[in-house]
Amino acid sequence: MNIIAILIPVALLLGGLGLAGFIWSIRSGQYDDLEGAARRILIDEEPDEELLDVSQEK
Amino acid sequence: MPNGHALRAVPVGADEHALNLLVEGVHCANCIARIERTLGAREDVTEARVNFSTRRLYVRWRGEADAARVIVDTVEGLGYGAIPFDPEILASQGSEESKALLRAMGVAGFAAANVMLLSISVWAGLWSDMDASTRDFLHWLSALIALPAIAYSGRPFFRSALAALRGGHTNMDVPISLAVILAATVSLIETIGGGVHAYFDASITLLFFLLVGRYLDLRARAEARRSAERLLLLRATSALVETENGSVSYVAVEDLVPGMIVRVAPGERFPVDGEITRGQTEIDASLVTGESLPQAAARGVSVFAGTMNLIASVAVSVGRIGDDTLLAEIVRLIEDAEQGRARFVRLADRVARWYAPAVHILAAATFAGWVLFSFVGWQVALLHAVAVLIITCPCALGLAVPVVQVVASGRLLKRGILLRSGDALERLAAVDTIVFDKTGTLTMGRAVLTNGDEISDADRTVAMQLAAASQHPLSRAVLRAFGAGRPPADAREVPGCGVTATIDGSTWRLGRRGWCGAADRPVMGRGSELWLSRDGVPVAGFTFDDDVRPDAARTVDTLMARGFQVELLSGDRREVVDRIGEALGISQRRGGVSPTEKVARLRELEANGRHVLMVGDGLNDAPALAAAYASMSPAAAADVSQIQADLVFQGDLLAPVATALEVGRRANRLTMQNIGLAIVYNAIAVPFAMAGFVTPLVAAVAMSSSSLLVTTNALRLKREYADGGK
């Protein structure tokens, strides 16, 4: 049963990491605009001119 | 010269300014990208960020406040409405509150997951060889995680329960707080005494689920509050004031006084209620009257704050300002009506009203019974009492209503109907009277050319070209009918008259009857008209009408056949209302009704015991939508009306009204069944708990199976539709 002396702290640590991440995400305003994030993924990146040149050379 | 928008810019840091804007017309990712990239491409702009949820834009730039004008013009140039606002005025407390709830939810979720992990080990230990010391150790660990988490995450409930008790009444948070605190305390006592019955998992999990529900509820309410804020912002923020010596300057709207003369450019909203003193224009008064076609206005005509000046600059003498304007009156009506609706008690809350005391009495009776009629001692008696509290934990009951709502709203969404408020389905089920607005609800809400077939091809080509040079709603209707032409180079819009241009050597005019020399021609059609003239000789007349939705008559018939009382209330002229009502077979109808009168009529129906579904779209309908027992809006409606409505439907058809009512009835039947099931569950489980047979494991199994039962029952709504599709 000694294994639980390791496993329980590990479980708590992992859970705590998740919690810390969640609180950080609230702090940094990631819940301020929930709909916006879902739409922004559809915005195309500005075409990068250097990359464009390379692809045209092919 | 300082401009109106610069008044709203706030300094940031040493050399920067920032502006908060409400943007109208942002629909998709492209809109976000266009606004942010266009602004970001400017040298001086350091930050431009659109918040899609709140439709707000934050811009920060280097340099003077005056650049605000250019920023606003840039956004408007992209085709979006932009209204600067003062963030201090629009309370942001909602977002603080929601962040606090989210943090509480996170902590509760973390603790619930870990405590549950430990609990499962303890349960497994019931069958295996776990010794008492290991069990105690796991219990202590659970206590260490659960107790601080309960103290932190439970605060929203404890606070609300305390406030209720201090005020001398009770709410649902009182039994919740009591159950959570009692369960935690008894578990702690058990743990200290080395006992078997610890319920830390139950209390923290209960808290977690309740917090999730509370957060979703808060988000829905924040959206409603934003709608009222947006409405107030339709008021202009500044006005161009003329002084006696003829010079002009920008003044913030709050500083205007009655009697001042303000100048209003075409495309701007009137900042005040007042009277036109100079100039001639057309006004889009749909905000106030719901009338979709523009109205001519000249000297002496009254105008209202929030309505739009369409074609020419006019001077207006300031009459009423701020809170005295008609717009502010509409906002007040909406707020009053919302308070009225808040009095509606949801089914779940009505059940909770007798459920909570019943649970408390049963738990108390259990404790008293065990103390009086047995020799087990008060600790065990208390433990049995807590088992009663926990096994009745309103899980099944709490799920009975929301699960049906989730399934029903998914069902409605597939048919293009968006359910906007959680308890709307319940209210829909009780509806027996339907009140329709006319413009934009029974009709499509836009002018449609009715005699396109009578126009010759040559005239058609000219009309297309001229109409392309104008933004007037009737010109746009011409373009919709014929397609867009290329506007002639010398096309010119004459305020209040129409468009004129030279094509192939002749002077053509497209516009008002008198201006095109057609004053003596017979009146055509029933709605608005436009004339086309060549060198002063009228050659063709165009008539326009607002089209009735294609299935309006059928839907109204269906609804009447199902026994609903159907009524038509419109701000439009009586003749028009009579004609549409006649065509659709609605005998109960009224025209020329103001927003206040609409609300009064709804109140009258309510007093007669009717449950009214209001279907409307205009801002003038917003108070009525908020006042009605239930309400629906088409997706093309004004933002504010959509947000007041319980349901929003898409497309050109009216059939969704009938569909929504049907789904509401079915959903309500399922909810009732679910509550019945939850009660049956409690009737079986509670006696066992009172008799002291319930261990934590039994409680866990019983609670999950009852939850599964109500969820499965709710899913039947989906299946019934898949089979019959009635």
Coordinates of N, CA, C and O in Angstrom, one line a residue, chain B residues 11 18 41 70 85 120 286 292 300 324 339 346 371 436 471 478 485 558 563 608 618 628 647 652 661 709:
Chain B
P11 N -7.2 59.2 -22.5 CA -5.8 59.1 -22.6 C -5.3 57.8 -21.9 O -5.8 57.4 -20.9
A18 N -7.3 55.9 -26.2 CA -8.0 54.7 -26.5 C -9.5 55.1 -26.6 O -10.0 56.1 -26.1
A41 N -3.5 48.4 -39.9 CA -2.6 48.9 -41.0 C -2.2 50.4 -40.8 O -1.3 50.8 -41.4
V70 N -11.2 60.0 -37.3 CA -10.7 59.2 -38.4 C -11.0 57.7 -38.2 O -11.3 56.9 -39.1
F85 N -18.5 54.8 -26.9 CA -19.2 54.8 -25.6 C -18.2 55.0 -24.5 O -17.0 54.7 -24.7
I120 N -13.7 6.3 -4.5 CA -13.8 5.1 -5.2 C -12.9 4.0 -4.6 O -13.3 2.9 -4.4
S286 N -38.5 53.6 -38.5 CA -38.9 52.3 -38.2 C -38.7 52.0 -36.7 O -39.4 51.2 -36.1
S292 N -41.6 50.4 -42.5 CA -40.3 50.1 -43.1 C -40.0 51.1 -44.2 O -38.9 51.3 -44.5
G300 N -41.2 71.9 -39.4 CA -42.3 71.8 -38.6 C -42.7 70.4 -38.2 O -43.5 70.1 -37.3
D324 N -36.1 62.2 -21.2 CA -37.5 62.5 -21.6 C -37.8 62.1 -23.0 O -38.9 62.2 -23.5
Q339 N -39.1 43.3 -15.5 CA -39.3 43.0 -14.1 C -40.6 42.2 -13.9 O -40.7 41.3 -13.1
R346 N -40.4 29.6 -12.4 CA -40.2 28.4 -13.2 C -40.8 27.2 -12.5 O -40.8 27.1 -11.2
V371 N -33.3 9.0 17.6 CA -32.9 9.4 19.0 C -33.9 8.8 20.0 O -33.6 8.2 21.0
F436 N -49.6 39.1 -33.4 CA -48.6 39.4 -34.4 C -48.4 40.9 -34.7 O -49.4 41.6 -34.6
Q471 N -29.0 55.4 -52.4 CA -29.0 54.5 -51.3 C -30.5 54.3 -50.8 O -30.7 53.7 -49.8
V478 N -35.7 48.5 -56.4 CA -35.6 48.5 -57.9 C -34.5 47.6 -58.3 O -34.6 46.7 -59.1
G485 N -27.4 48.2 -62.2 CA -26.8 48.8 -63.4 C -25.6 49.6 -63.1 O -25.2 49.7 -61.9
T558 N -53.6 27.4 -39.7 CA -53.2 26.2 -38.8 C -53.3 26.6 -37.4 O -53.9 25.8 -36.6
G563 N -56.8 26.1 -32.3 CA -57.5 26.7 -31.2 C -56.9 27.9 -30.6 O -57.3 28.4 -29.5
N608 N -57.4 39.3 -18.7 CA -58.5 38.4 -19.0 C -58.1 36.9 -18.9 O -58.8 36.0 -19.4
G618 N -39.7 44.9 -34.8 CA -39.2 46.2 -34.7 C -38.8 46.6 -33.3 O -39.1 45.9 -32.3
A628 N -44.8 40.4 -23.0 CA -45.7 39.3 -23.3 C -45.3 38.0 -22.5 O -44.2 38.0 -22.0
L647 N -37.5 33.4 -28.4 CA -37.1 32.6 -29.5 C -36.9 33.4 -30.7 O -37.6 34.4 -30.9
D652 N -37.7 32.9 -44.4 CA -38.8 33.7 -44.9 C -40.1 33.2 -44.5 O -41.2 33.8 -44.8
L661 N -44.4 26.2 -31.0 CA -45.5 26.0 -30.0 C -45.7 24.5 -29.8 O -45.9 24.0 -28.7
L709 N -32.2 7.8 -15.6 CA -33.6 7.5 -15.9 C -34.3 8.8 -16.5 O -34.9 8.8 -17.6

